[in-house]
JSON list of C-alpha atoms and ligand atoms in Angstrom, two decimals:
[
{"chain": "A", "resi": 78, "resn": "MET", "atom": "CA", "xyz": [17.38, -51.38, -37.93]},
{"chain": "A", "resi": 79, "resn": "LYS", "atom": "CA", "xyz": [18.35, -48.11, -36.37]},
{"chain": "A", "resi": 80, "resn": "ALA", "atom": "CA", "xyz": [16.35, -44.91, -36.35]},
{"chain": "A", "resi": 81, "resn": "LEU", "atom": "CA", "xyz": [18.13, -41.80, -37.58]},
{"chain": "A", "resi": 82, "resn": "ASN", "atom": "CA", "xyz": [16.72, -38.73, -35.87]},
{"chain": "A", "resi": 83, "resn": "ILE", "atom": "CA", "xyz": [17.11, -35.40, -37.61]},
{"chain": "A", "resi": 84, "resn": "THR", "atom": "CA", "xyz": [16.60, -32.32, -35.48]},
{"chain": "A", "resi": 85, "resn": "THR", "atom": "CA", "xyz": [15.36, -29.03, -36.87]},
{"chain": "A", "resi": 86, "resn": "VAL", "atom": "CA", "xyz": [15.62, -25.80, -34.92]},
{"chain": "A", "resi": 87, "resn": "ILE", "atom": "CA", "xyz": [13.00, -23.10, -35.43]},
{"chain": "A", "resi": 88, "resn": "ASN", "atom": "CA", "xyz": [12.95, -19.94, -33.33]},
{"chain": "A", "resi": 89, "resn": "GLU", "atom": "CA", "xyz": [9.54, -18.41, -32.66]},
{"chain": "A", "resi": 90, "resn": "TYR", "atom": "CA", "xyz": [9.23, -14.65, -32.15]},
{"chain": "A", "resi": 91, "resn": "GLN", "atom": "CA", "xyz": [6.62, -12.00, -31.65]},
{"chain": "A", "resi": 92, "resn": "PHE", "atom": "CA", "xyz": [6.98, -9.14, -34.13]},
{"chain": "A", "resi": 93, "resn": "ASN", "atom": "CA", "xyz": [8.22, -6.65, -31.52]},
{"chain": "A", "resi": 94, "resn": "GLU", "atom": "CA", "xyz": [10.99, -9.03, -30.44]},
{"chain": "A", "resi": 95, "resn": "LEU", "atom": "CA", "xyz": [12.63, -8.90, -33.88]},
{"chain": "A", "resi": 96, "resn": "SER", "atom": "CA", "xyz": [15.45, -6.56, -34.90]},
{"chain": "A", "resi": 97, "resn": "LYS", "atom": "CA", "xyz": [14.49, -3.42, -36.84]},
{"chain": "A", "resi": 98, "resn": "THR", "atom": "CA", "xyz": [16.11, -4.90, -39.98]},
{"chain": "A", "resi": 99, "resn": "ASP", "atom": "CA", "xyz": [14.02, -8.07, -39.73]},
{"chain": "A", "resi": 100, "resn": "GLN", "atom": "CA", "xyz": [10.87, -6.06, -39.03]},
{"chain": "A", "resi": 101, "resn": "GLU", "atom": "CA", "xyz": [11.49, -3.93, -42.12]},
{"chain": "A", "resi": 102, "resn": "LEU", "atom": "CA", "xyz": [12.11, -6.97, -44.30]},
{"chain": "A", "resi": 103, "resn": "ILE", "atom": "CA", "xyz": [8.89, -8.59, -43.10]},
{"chain": "A", "resi": 104, "resn": "GLN", "atom": "CA", "xyz": [7.02, -5.35, -43.75]},
{"chain": "A", "resi": 105, "resn": "LYS", "atom": "CA", "xyz": [8.35, -5.36, -47.32]},
{"chain": "A", "resi": 106, "resn": "ALA", "atom": "CA", "xyz": [7.18, -8.97, -47.78]},
{"chain": "A", "resi": 107, "resn": "LYS", "atom": "CA", "xyz": [3.75, -8.01, -46.44]},
{"chain": "A", "resi": 108, "resn": "ASP", "atom": "CA", "xyz": [3.57, -4.95, -48.69]},
{"chain": "A", "resi": 109, "resn": "ALA", "atom": "CA", "xyz": [4.59, -7.06, -51.70]},
{"chain": "A", "resi": 110, "resn": "THR", "atom": "CA", "xyz": [1.48, -9.23, -51.33]},
{"chain": "A", "resi": 111, "resn": "ALA", "atom": "CA", "xyz": [-0.43, -6.31, -52.89]},
{"chain": "A", "resi": 112, "resn": "ASN", "atom": "CA", "xyz": [1.38, -7.08, -56.18]},
{"chain": "A", "resi": 113, "resn": "SER", "atom": "CA", "xyz": [0.56, -10.78, -56.17]},
{"chain": "A", "resi": 114, "resn": "TYR", "atom": "CA", "xyz": [-1.35, -12.18, -59.16]},
{"chain": "A", "resi": 115, "resn": "ALA", "atom": "CA", "xyz": [-3.53, -14.82, -57.55]},
{"chain": "A", "resi": 116, "resn": "PRO", "atom": "CA", "xyz": [-6.96, -14.75, -59.23]},
{"chain": "A", "resi": 117, "resn": "TYR", "atom": "CA", "xyz": [-7.38, -18.52, -58.80]},
{"chain": "A", "resi": 118, "resn": "SER", "atom": "CA", "xyz": [-6.33, -19.26, -55.23]},
{"chain": "A", "resi": 119, "resn": "LYS", "atom": "CA", "xyz": [-6.92, -15.73, -53.93]},
{"chain": "A", "resi": 120, "resn": "PHE", "atom": "CA", "xyz": [-3.95, -16.46, -51.68]},
{"chain": "A", "resi": 121, "resn": "SER", "atom": "CA", "xyz": [-1.42, -13.66, -52.05]},
{"chain": "A", "resi": 122, "resn": "VAL", "atom": "CA", "xyz": [2.17, -14.39, -51.09]},
{"chain": "A", "resi": 123, "resn": "GLY", "atom": "CA", "xyz": [5.00, -11.87, -50.88]},
{"chain": "A", "resi": 124, "resn": "ALA", "atom": "CA", "xyz": [8.70, -12.38, -50.30]},
{"chain": "A", "resi": 125, "resn": "ALA", "atom": "CA", "xyz": [11.54, -9.96, -49.61]},
{"chain": "A", "resi": 126, "resn": "ALA", "atom": "CA", "xyz": [15.19, -10.94, -49.99]},
{"chain": "A", "resi": 127, "resn": "LEU", "atom": "CA", "xyz": [18.00, -8.99, -48.37]},
{"chain": "A", "resi": 128, "resn": "LEU", "atom": "CA", "xyz": [21.20, -9.23, -50.42]},
{"chain": "A", "resi": 129, "resn": "GLU", "atom": "CA", "xyz": [24.77, -8.94, -49.16]},
{"chain": "A", "resi": 130, "resn": "ASN", "atom": "CA", "xyz": [25.05, -5.43, -50.70]},
{"chain": "A", "resi": 131, "resn": "GLY", "atom": "CA", "xyz": [21.97, -4.24, -48.79]},
{"chain": "A", "resi": 132, "resn": "VAL", "atom": "CA", "xyz": [19.61, -4.30, -51.77]},
{"chain": "A", "resi": 133, "resn": "ILE", "atom": "CA", "xyz": [16.15, -5.71, -51.02]},
{"chain": "A", "resi": 134, "resn": "ILE", "atom": "CA", "xyz": [14.34, -7.59, -53.79]},
{"chain": "A", "resi": 135, "resn": "THR", "atom": "CA", "xyz": [10.65, -8.36, -53.47]},
{"chain": "A", "resi": 136, "resn": "GLY", "atom": "CA", "xyz": [8.48, -10.77, -55.41]},
{"chain": "A", "resi": 137, "resn": "THR", "atom": "CA", "xyz": [5.07, -12.39, -55.37]},
{"chain": "A", "resi": 138, "resn": "ASN", "atom": "CA", "xyz": [3.23, -15.48, -56.54]},
{"chain": "A", "resi": 139, "resn": "GLN", "atom": "CA", "xyz": [2.17, -15.32, -60.17]},
{"chain": "A", "resi": 140, "resn": "GLU", "atom": "CA", "xyz": [-0.65, -17.69, -61.09]},
{"chain": "A", "resi": 141, "resn": "ASN", "atom": "CA", "xyz": [-1.78, -18.93, -64.48]},
{"chain": "A", "resi": 142, "resn": "ALA", "atom": "CA", "xyz": [-5.01, -20.34, -65.92]},
{"chain": "A", "resi": 143, "resn": "ALA", "atom": "CA", "xyz": [-2.90, -23.43, -66.67]},
{"chain": "A", "resi": 144, "resn": "TYR", "atom": "CA", "xyz": [-2.29, -23.90, -62.94]},
{"chain": "A", "resi": 145, "resn": "PRO", "atom": "CA", "xyz": [1.14, -25.62, -62.98]},
{"chain": "A", "resi": 146, "resn": "SER", "atom": "CA", "xyz": [2.55, -22.75, -65.07]},
{"chain": "A", "resi": 147, "resn": "GLY", "atom": "CA", "xyz": [2.26, -20.39, -62.11]},
{"chain": "A", "resi": 148, "resn": "ILE", "atom": "CA", "xyz": [5.09, -19.83, -59.66]},
{"chain": "A", "resi": 149, "resn": "CYS", "atom": "CA", "xyz": [5.42, -19.11, -55.95]},
{"chain": "A", "resi": 150, "resn": "ALA", "atom": "CA", "xyz": [6.61, -15.83, -54.43]},
{"chain": "A", "resi": 151, "resn": "GLU", "atom": "CA", "xyz": [9.83, -17.33, -53.09]},
{"chain": "A", "resi": 152, "resn": "ARG", "atom": "CA", "xyz": [11.00, -18.58, -56.48]},
{"chain": "A", "resi": 153, "resn": "THR", "atom": "CA", "xyz": [9.95, -15.38, -58.28]},
{"chain": "A", "resi": 154, "resn": "THR", "atom": "CA", "xyz": [12.01, -13.42, -55.77]},
{"chain": "A", "resi": 155, "resn": "LEU", "atom": "CA", "xyz": [15.11, -15.60, -55.68]},
{"chain": "A", "resi": 156, "resn": "PHE", "atom": "CA", "xyz": [15.27, -16.08, -59.45]},
{"chain": "A", "resi": 157, "resn": "TYR", "atom": "CA", "xyz": [14.96, -12.34, -59.96]},
{"chain": "A", "resi": 158, "resn": "ALA", "atom": "CA", "xyz": [17.55, -11.56, -57.26]},
{"chain": "A", "resi": 159, "resn": "ASN", "atom": "CA", "xyz": [19.98, -14.14, -58.64]},
{"chain": "A", "resi": 160, "resn": "SER", "atom": "CA", "xyz": [19.43, -12.87, -62.19]},
{"chain": "A", "resi": 161, "resn": "GLN", "atom": "CA", "xyz": [19.95, -9.21, -61.37]},
{"chain": "A", "resi": 162, "resn": "TYR", "atom": "CA", "xyz": [22.70, -9.68, -58.76]},
{"chain": "A", "resi": 163, "resn": "PRO", "atom": "CA", "xyz": [24.42, -13.00, -59.51]},
{"chain": "A", "resi": 164, "resn": "ASP", "atom": "CA", "xyz": [27.41, -12.07, -57.33]},
{"chain": "A", "resi": 165, "resn": "GLN", "atom": "CA", "xyz": [25.40, -11.13, -54.25]},
{"chain": "A", "resi": 166, "resn": "ALA", "atom": "CA", "xyz": [24.58, -13.72, -51.60]},
{"chain": "A", "resi": 167, "resn": "VAL", "atom": "CA", "xyz": [21.06, -13.68, -50.24]},
{"chain": "A", "resi": 168, "resn": "LYS", "atom": "CA", "xyz": [21.38, -13.19, -46.50]},
{"chain": "A", "resi": 169, "resn": "VAL", "atom": "CA", "xyz": [17.73, -13.29, -45.43]},
{"chain": "A", "resi": 170, "resn": "ILE", "atom": "CA", "xyz": [14.38, -14.02, -47.06]},
{"chain": "A", "resi": 171, "resn": "ALA", "atom": "CA", "xyz": [11.11, -13.00, -45.41]},
{"chain": "A", "resi": 172, "resn": "ILE", "atom": "CA", "xyz": [7.79, -14.47, -46.54]},
{"chain": "A", "resi": 173, "resn": "ALA", "atom": "CA", "xyz": [4.23, -13.35, -45.80]},
{"chain": "A", "resi": 174, "resn": "ALA", "atom": "CA", "xyz": [0.85, -14.47, -47.08]},
{"chain": "A", "resi": 175, "resn": "ARG", "atom": "CA", "xyz": [-2.71, -13.24, -46.96]},
{"chain": "A", "resi": 176, "resn": "THR", "atom": "CA", "xyz": [-6.16, -14.35, -47.97]},
{"chain": "A", "resi": 177, "resn": "GLU", "atom": "CA", "xyz": [-8.58, -11.78, -49.37]},
{"chain": "A", "resi": 178, "resn": "SER", "atom": "CA", "xyz": [-9.34, -10.62, -45.84]},
{"chain": "A", "resi": 179, "resn": "ASN", "atom": "CA", "xyz": [-6.29, -11.14, -43.60]},
{"chain": "A", "resi": 180, "resn": "PHE", "atom": "CA", "xyz": [-2.67, -12.10, -43.24]},
{"chain": "A", "resi": 181, "resn": "ILE", "atom": "CA", "xyz": [-2.59, -15.69, -42.12]},
{"chain": "A", "resi": 182, "resn": "ASP", "atom": "CA", "xyz": [-2.30, -16.34, -38.40]},
{"chain": "A", "resi": 183, "resn": "MET", "atom": "CA", "xyz": [0.47, -18.92, -38.40]},
{"chain": "A", "resi": 184, "resn": "PRO", "atom": "CA", "xyz": [3.79, -18.65, -40.26]},
{"chain": "A", "resi": 185, "resn": "ILE", "atom": "CA", "xyz": [3.54, -19.43, -44.00]},
{"chain": "A", "resi": 186, "resn": "PRO", "atom": "CA", "xyz": [5.25, -22.77, -44.73]},
{"chain": "A", "resi": 187, "resn": "PRO", "atom": "CA", "xyz": [7.13, -22.65, -48.07]},
{"chain": "A", "resi": 188, "resn": "CYS", "atom": "CA", "xyz": [6.30, -25.46, -50.51]},
{"chain": "A", "resi": 189, "resn": "GLY", "atom": "CA", "xyz": [8.79, -28.23, -51.24]},
{"chain": "A", "resi": 190, "resn": "ALA", "atom": "CA", "xyz": [9.86, -26.83, -54.63]},
{"chain": "A", "resi": 191, "resn": "CYS", "atom": "CA", "xyz": [10.62, -23.45, -53.05]},
{"chain": "A", "resi": 192, "resn": "ARG", "atom": "CA", "xyz": [12.60, -25.08, -50.25]},
{"chain": "A", "resi": 193, "resn": "GLN", "atom": "CA", "xyz": [14.72, -26.83, -52.89]},
{"chain": "A", "resi": 194, "resn": "VAL", "atom": "CA", "xyz": [15.34, -23.53, -54.72]},
{"chain": "A", "resi": 195, "resn": "MET", "atom": "CA", "xyz": [16.11, -21.78, -51.43]},
{"chain": "A", "resi": 196, "resn": "LEU", "atom": "CA", "xyz": [18.61, -24.53, -50.63]},
{"chain": "A", "resi": 197, "resn": "GLU", "atom": "CA", "xyz": [20.32, -24.05, -54.00]},
{"chain": "A", "resi": 198, "resn": "THR", "atom": "CA", "xyz": [20.69, -20.32, -53.25]},
{"chain": "A", "resi": 199, "resn": "GLU", "atom": "CA", "xyz": [22.26, -21.11, -49.89]},
{"chain": "A", "resi": 200, "resn": "LYS", "atom": "CA", "xyz": [24.67, -23.64, -51.41]},
{"chain": "A", "resi": 201, "resn": "ARG", "atom": "CA", "xyz": [25.51, -21.36, -54.34]},
{"chain": "A", "resi": 202, "resn": "TYR", "atom": "CA", "xyz": [26.71, -18.53, -52.10]},
{"chain": "A", "resi": 203, "resn": "LYS", "atom": "CA", "xyz": [28.24, -20.86, -49.52]},
{"chain": "A", "resi": 204, "resn": "GLN", "atom": "CA", "xyz": [26.65, -19.14, -46.59]},
{"chain": "A", "resi": 205, "resn": "PRO", "atom": "CA", "xyz": [23.49, -19.71, -44.57]},
{"chain": "A", "resi": 206, "resn": "MET", "atom": "CA", "xyz": [20.37, -17.91, -45.74]},
{"chain": "A", "resi": 207, "resn": "ARG", "atom": "CA", "xyz": [18.08, -17.00, -42.82]},
{"chain": "A", "resi": 208, "resn": "VAL", "atom": "CA", "xyz": [14.39, -17.50, -43.40]},
{"chain": "A", "resi": 209, "resn": "LEU", "atom": "CA", "xyz": [11.65, -15.47, -41.69]},
{"chain": "A", "resi": 210, "resn": "LEU", "atom": "CA", "xyz": [8.13, -16.88, -41.99]},
{"chain": "A", "resi": 211, "resn": "TYR", "atom": "CA", "xyz": [5.47, -14.37, -41.05]},
{"chain": "A", "resi": 212, "resn": "GLY", "atom": "CA", "xyz": [2.23, -15.09, -39.28]},
{"chain": "A", "resi": 213, "resn": "GLU", "atom": "CA", "xyz": [0.02, -12.65, -37.40]},
{"chain": "A", "resi": 214, "resn": "LYS", "atom": "CA", "xyz": [0.34, -14.73, -34.21]},
{"chain": "A", "resi": 215, "resn": "ALA", "atom": "CA", "xyz": [3.99, -15.80, -34.54]},
{"chain": "A", "resi": 216, "resn": "ILE", "atom": "CA", "xyz": [7.06, -15.41, -36.68]},
{"chain": "A", "resi": 217, "resn": "TYR", "atom": "CA", "xyz": [9.41, -18.32, -37.29]},
{"chain": "A", "resi": 218, "resn": "GLU", "atom": "CA", "xyz": [13.10, -17.77, -37.85]},
{"chain": "A", "resi": 219, "resn": "ILE", "atom": "CA", "xyz": [15.11, -20.57, -39.43]},
{"chain": "A", "resi": 220, "resn": "LYS", "atom": "CA", "xyz": [18.82, -19.83, -39.43]},
{"chain": "A", "resi": 221, "resn": "SER", "atom": "CA", "xyz": [19.66, -21.96, -42.46]},
{"chain": "A", "resi": 222, "resn": "VAL", "atom": "CA", "xyz": [17.58, -23.43, -45.29]},
{"chain": "A", "resi": 223, "resn": "SER", "atom": "CA", "xyz": [19.16, -26.80, -44.51]},
{"chain": "A", "resi": 224, "resn": "HIS", "atom": "CA", "xyz": [16.93, -26.89, -41.40]},
{"chain": "A", "resi": 225, "resn": "LEU", "atom": "CA", "xyz": [13.85, -26.56, -43.61]},
{"chain": "A", "resi": 226, "resn": "LEU", "atom": "CA", "xyz": [14.84, -29.45, -45.85]},
{"chain": "A", "resi": 227, "resn": "PRO", "atom": "CA", "xyz": [16.46, -32.32, -43.99]},
{"chain": "A", "resi": 228, "resn": "LEU", "atom": "CA", "xyz": [17.89, -35.16, -46.07]},
{"chain": "A", "resi": 229, "resn": "SER", "atom": "CA", "xyz": [18.06, -32.80, -49.01]},
{"chain": "A", "resi": 230, "resn": "PHE", "atom": "CA", "xyz": [19.33, -33.47, -52.50]},
{"chain": "A", "resi": 231, "resn": "ASP", "atom": "CA", "xyz": [22.18, -31.26, -53.62]},
{"chain": "A", "resi": 232, "resn": "ALA", "atom": "CA", "xyz": [25.16, -31.37, -55.98]},
{"chain": "A", "resi": 233, "resn": "SER", "atom": "CA", "xyz": [27.25, -33.37, -53.51]},
{"chain": "A", "resi": 234, "resn": "ALA", "atom": "CA", "xyz": [25.04, -36.43, -54.13]},
{"chain": "A", "resi": 235, "resn": "MET", "atom": "CA", "xyz": [26.23, -36.52, -57.78]},
{"chain": "A", "resi": 236, "resn": "GLU", "atom": "CA", "xyz": [29.94, -36.47, -57.01]},
{"chain": "B", "resi": 95, "resn": "LIG", "atom": "N1", "xyz": [2.40, -20.07, -52.72]},
{"chain": "B", "resi": 95, "resn": "LIG", "atom": "C1", "xyz": [3.52, -19.28, -52.63]},
{"chain": "B", "resi": 95, "resn": "LIG", "atom": "O1", "xyz": [3.70, -18.33, -53.41]},
{"chain": "B", "resi": 95, "resn": "LIG", "atom": "N2", "xyz": [4.42, -19.56, -51.66]},
{"chain": "B", "resi": 95, "resn": "LIG", "atom": "C2", "xyz": [4.25, -20.51, -50.71]},
{"chain": "B", "resi": 95, "resn": "LIG", "atom": "O2", "xyz": [5.09, -20.64, -49.84]},
{"chain": "B", "resi": 95, "resn": "LIG", "atom": "C3", "xyz": [3.05, -21.37, -50.71]},
{"chain": "B", "resi": 95, "resn": "LIG", "atom": "C4", "xyz": [2.15, -21.20, -51.86]},
{"chain": "B", "resi": 95, "resn": "LIG", "atom": "C5", "xyz": [1.39, -19.72, -53.72]},
{"chain": "B", "resi": 95, "resn": "LIG", "atom": "C6", "xyz": [1.26, -20.64, -54.88]},
{"chain": "B", "resi": 95, "resn": "LIG", "atom": "C7", "xyz": [-0.16, -20.35, -55.33]},
{"chain": "B", "resi": 95, "resn": "LIG", "atom": "O3", "xyz": [-0.17, -19.20, -56.15]},
{"chain": "B", "resi": 95, "resn": "LIG", "atom": "C8", "xyz": [-0.89, -20.01, -54.04]},
{"chain": "B", "resi": 95, "resn": "LIG", "atom": "O4", "xyz": [0.13, -19.67, -53.10]},
{"chain": "B", "resi": 95, "resn": "LIG", "atom": "C9", "xyz": [-1.75, -21.11, -53.49]},
{"chain": "B", "resi": 95, "resn": "LIG", "atom": "O5", "xyz": [-1.03, -22.30, -53.40]}
]
Protein backbone atom coordinates (compact mmCIF):
# COMPACT_ATOMS: atom_id res chain seq x y z
CA MET A 1 0.00 0.00 0.00
CA LYS A 2 1.12 3.53 -0.55
CA ALA A 3 -0.64 6.68 0.54
CA LEU A 4 -1.27 9.29 -2.14
CA ASN A 5 -1.33 12.74 -0.61
CA ILE A 6 -3.18 15.47 -2.46
CA THR A 7 -2.40 19.03 -1.45
CA THR A 8 -4.89 21.86 -1.75
CA VAL A 9 -3.85 25.48 -1.51
CA ILE A 10 -6.29 28.03 -0.09
CA ASN A 11 -5.29 31.64 0.51
CA GLU A 12 -6.99 33.40 3.41
CA TYR A 13 -7.53 37.16 3.27
CA GLN A 14 -9.15 39.94 5.21
CA PHE A 15 -11.52 42.01 3.07
CA ASN A 16 -9.25 45.07 3.00
CA GLU A 17 -6.32 42.98 1.72
CA LEU A 18 -8.18 42.13 -1.50
CA SER A 19 -7.88 44.01 -4.79
CA LYS A 20 -10.63 46.53 -5.59
CA THR A 21 -11.92 44.21 -8.35
CA ASP A 22 -12.24 41.30 -5.92
CA GLN A 23 -13.87 43.52 -3.31
CA GLU A 24 -16.44 44.71 -5.86
CA LEU A 25 -17.20 41.17 -6.99
CA ILE A 26 -17.72 40.05 -3.41
CA GLN A 27 -19.97 43.05 -2.79
CA LYS A 28 -22.07 42.03 -5.80
CA ALA A 29 -22.36 38.47 -4.44
CA LYS A 30 -23.42 39.87 -1.06
CA ASP A 31 -25.95 42.21 -2.67
CA ALA A 32 -27.34 39.34 -4.75
CA THR A 33 -28.36 37.45 -1.59
CA ALA A 34 -31.28 39.90 -1.38
CA ASN A 35 -32.73 38.21 -4.50
CA SER A 36 -32.43 34.68 -3.15
CA TYR A 37 -35.61 32.59 -2.93
CA ALA A 38 -35.00 30.55 0.21
CA PRO A 39 -38.30 30.27 2.11
CA TYR A 40 -37.42 26.77 3.37
CA SER A 41 -33.81 27.00 4.55
CA LYS A 42 -33.84 30.76 5.10
CA PHE A 43 -30.21 30.57 3.99
CA SER A 44 -29.66 33.08 1.20
CA VAL A 45 -26.71 32.53 -1.11
CA GLY A 46 -25.46 34.92 -3.79
CA ALA A 47 -22.81 34.46 -6.44
CA ALA A 48 -21.15 36.88 -8.84
CA ALA A 49 -19.20 35.72 -11.88
CA LEU A 50 -16.72 37.94 -13.68
CA LEU A 51 -16.50 37.06 -17.37
CA GLU A 52 -13.54 37.56 -19.69
CA ASN A 53 -15.34 40.51 -21.38
CA GLY A 54 -15.79 42.27 -18.03
CA VAL A 55 -19.50 41.48 -17.67
CA ILE A 56 -20.56 40.44 -14.16
CA ILE A 57 -23.41 37.95 -13.82
CA THR A 58 -25.07 37.41 -10.46
CA GLY A 59 -27.35 34.64 -9.28
CA THR A 60 -28.91 33.20 -6.16
CA ASN A 61 -30.25 29.96 -4.71
CA GLN A 62 -33.78 29.17 -5.81
CA GLU A 63 -35.62 26.74 -3.56
CA ASN A 64 -38.71 24.66 -4.22
CA ALA A 65 -41.40 23.02 -2.08
CA ALA A 66 -40.17 19.78 -3.67
CA TYR A 67 -36.74 20.31 -2.09
CA PRO A 68 -34.49 18.54 -4.63
CA SER A 69 -35.95 20.69 -7.43
CA GLY A 70 -34.24 23.77 -6.03
CA ILE A 71 -30.81 24.88 -7.15
CA CYS A 72 -27.79 26.56 -5.56
CA ALA A 73 -26.58 30.09 -6.31
CA GLU A 74 -23.38 28.90 -7.98
CA ARG A 75 -25.18 26.75 -10.54
CA THR A 76 -27.87 29.38 -11.21
CA THR A 77 -25.10 31.88 -11.91
CA LEU A 78 -22.83 29.70 -14.03
CA PHE A 79 -25.66 28.21 -16.11
CA TYR A 80 -27.01 31.68 -16.79
CA ALA A 81 -23.56 33.08 -17.61
CA ASN A 82 -22.75 30.15 -19.90
CA SER A 83 -26.17 30.42 -21.57
CA GLN A 84 -25.96 34.15 -22.22
CA TYR A 85 -22.23 34.32 -23.01
CA PRO A 86 -21.17 30.87 -24.23
CA ASP A 87 -17.94 32.25 -25.70
CA GLN A 88 -16.80 34.05 -22.55
CA ALA A 89 -14.62 32.31 -20.00
CA VAL A 90 -15.52 32.83 -16.37
CA LYS A 91 -12.45 34.30 -14.71
CA VAL A 92 -13.63 34.61 -11.11
CA ILE A 93 -16.68 33.57 -9.10
CA ALA A 94 -17.41 35.10 -5.69
CA ILE A 95 -19.89 33.50 -3.30
CA ALA A 96 -21.53 34.89 -0.16
CA ALA A 97 -24.23 33.57 2.14
CA ARG A 98 -26.40 34.91 4.92
CA THR A 99 -28.92 33.68 7.43
CA GLU A 100 -31.94 35.85 8.21
CA SER A 101 -29.78 37.95 10.53
CA ASN A 102 -26.17 37.95 9.30
CA PHE A 103 -23.64 37.01 6.68
CA ILE A 104 -21.96 33.85 7.85
CA ASP A 105 -18.68 34.22 9.72
CA MET A 106 -16.59 31.65 7.90
CA PRO A 107 -16.26 31.30 4.12
CA ILE A 108 -19.23 29.55 2.46
CA PRO A 109 -18.16 26.08 1.26
CA PRO A 110 -19.80 25.24 -2.11
CA CYS A 111 -21.64 21.90 -2.24
CA GLY A 112 -20.25 18.96 -4.18
CA ALA A 113 -22.64 19.35 -7.13
CA CYS A 114 -21.65 23.00 -7.52
CA ARG A 115 -17.96 22.13 -7.36
CA GLN A 116 -18.51 19.66 -10.21
CA VAL A 117 -20.30 22.32 -12.29
CA MET A 118 -17.60 24.87 -11.47
CA LEU A 119 -14.98 22.36 -12.62
CA GLU A 120 -16.81 21.85 -15.93
CA THR A 121 -16.77 25.63 -16.49
CA GLU A 122 -13.04 25.73 -15.85
CA LYS A 123 -12.37 22.81 -18.20
CA ARG A 124 -14.71 24.19 -20.86
CA TYR A 125 -12.82 27.47 -21.16
CA LYS A 126 -9.41 25.87 -20.63
CA GLN A 127 -8.32 28.38 -18.05
CA PRO A 128 -8.38 28.47 -14.26
CA MET A 129 -11.44 29.99 -12.63
CA ARG A 130 -10.58 31.73 -9.34
CA VAL A 131 -13.02 31.21 -6.52
CA LEU A 132 -13.63 33.72 -3.70
CA LEU A 133 -15.56 32.39 -0.71
CA TYR A 134 -16.82 35.16 1.54
CA GLY A 135 -17.09 35.04 5.30
CA GLU A 136 -17.34 37.97 7.69
CA LYS A 137 -14.18 36.82 9.50
CA ALA A 138 -12.16 35.58 6.51
CA ILE A 139 -12.22 35.28 2.76
CA TYR A 140 -10.78 32.24 1.02
CA GLU A 141 -9.26 32.49 -2.43
CA ILE A 142 -8.82 29.31 -4.43
CA LYS A 143 -6.88 29.90 -7.63
CA SER A 144 -8.39 27.01 -9.56
CA VAL A 145 -11.52 24.90 -9.10
CA SER A 146 -9.31 21.81 -9.38
CA HIS A 147 -8.06 22.64 -5.86
CA LEU A 148 -11.64 22.45 -4.57
CA LEU A 149 -12.27 19.04 -6.07
CA PRO A 150 -9.29 16.73 -5.90
CA LEU A 151 -9.56 13.38 -7.69
CA SER A 152 -12.30 14.86 -9.82
CA PHE A 153 -14.23 13.22 -12.62
CA ASP A 154 -13.97 14.96 -15.97
CA ALA A 155 -14.16 14.12 -19.67
CA SER A 156 -10.59 12.79 -19.71
CA ALA A 157 -11.71 9.76 -17.68
CA MET A 158 -13.94 8.64 -20.60
CA GLU A 159 -11.24 8.78 -23.26
N1 LIG B 1 -26.72 26.61 -1.16
C1 LIG B 1 -26.18 27.36 -2.18
O1 LIG B 1 -26.89 28.06 -2.92
N2 LIG B 1 -24.84 27.32 -2.35
C2 LIG B 1 -23.97 26.67 -1.53
O2 LIG B 1 -22.78 26.75 -1.74
C3 LIG B 1 -24.48 25.89 -0.39
C4 LIG B 1 -25.94 25.76 -0.30
C5 LIG B 1 -28.16 26.71 -0.93
C6 LIG B 1 -28.97 25.52 -1.28
C7 LIG B 1 -30.19 25.72 -0.40
O3 LIG B 1 -31.09 26.61 -1.04
C8 LIG B 1 -29.64 26.42 0.83
O4 LIG B 1 -28.39 26.97 0.44
C9 LIG B 1 -29.46 25.53 2.04
O5 LIG B 1 -28.74 24.39 1.70
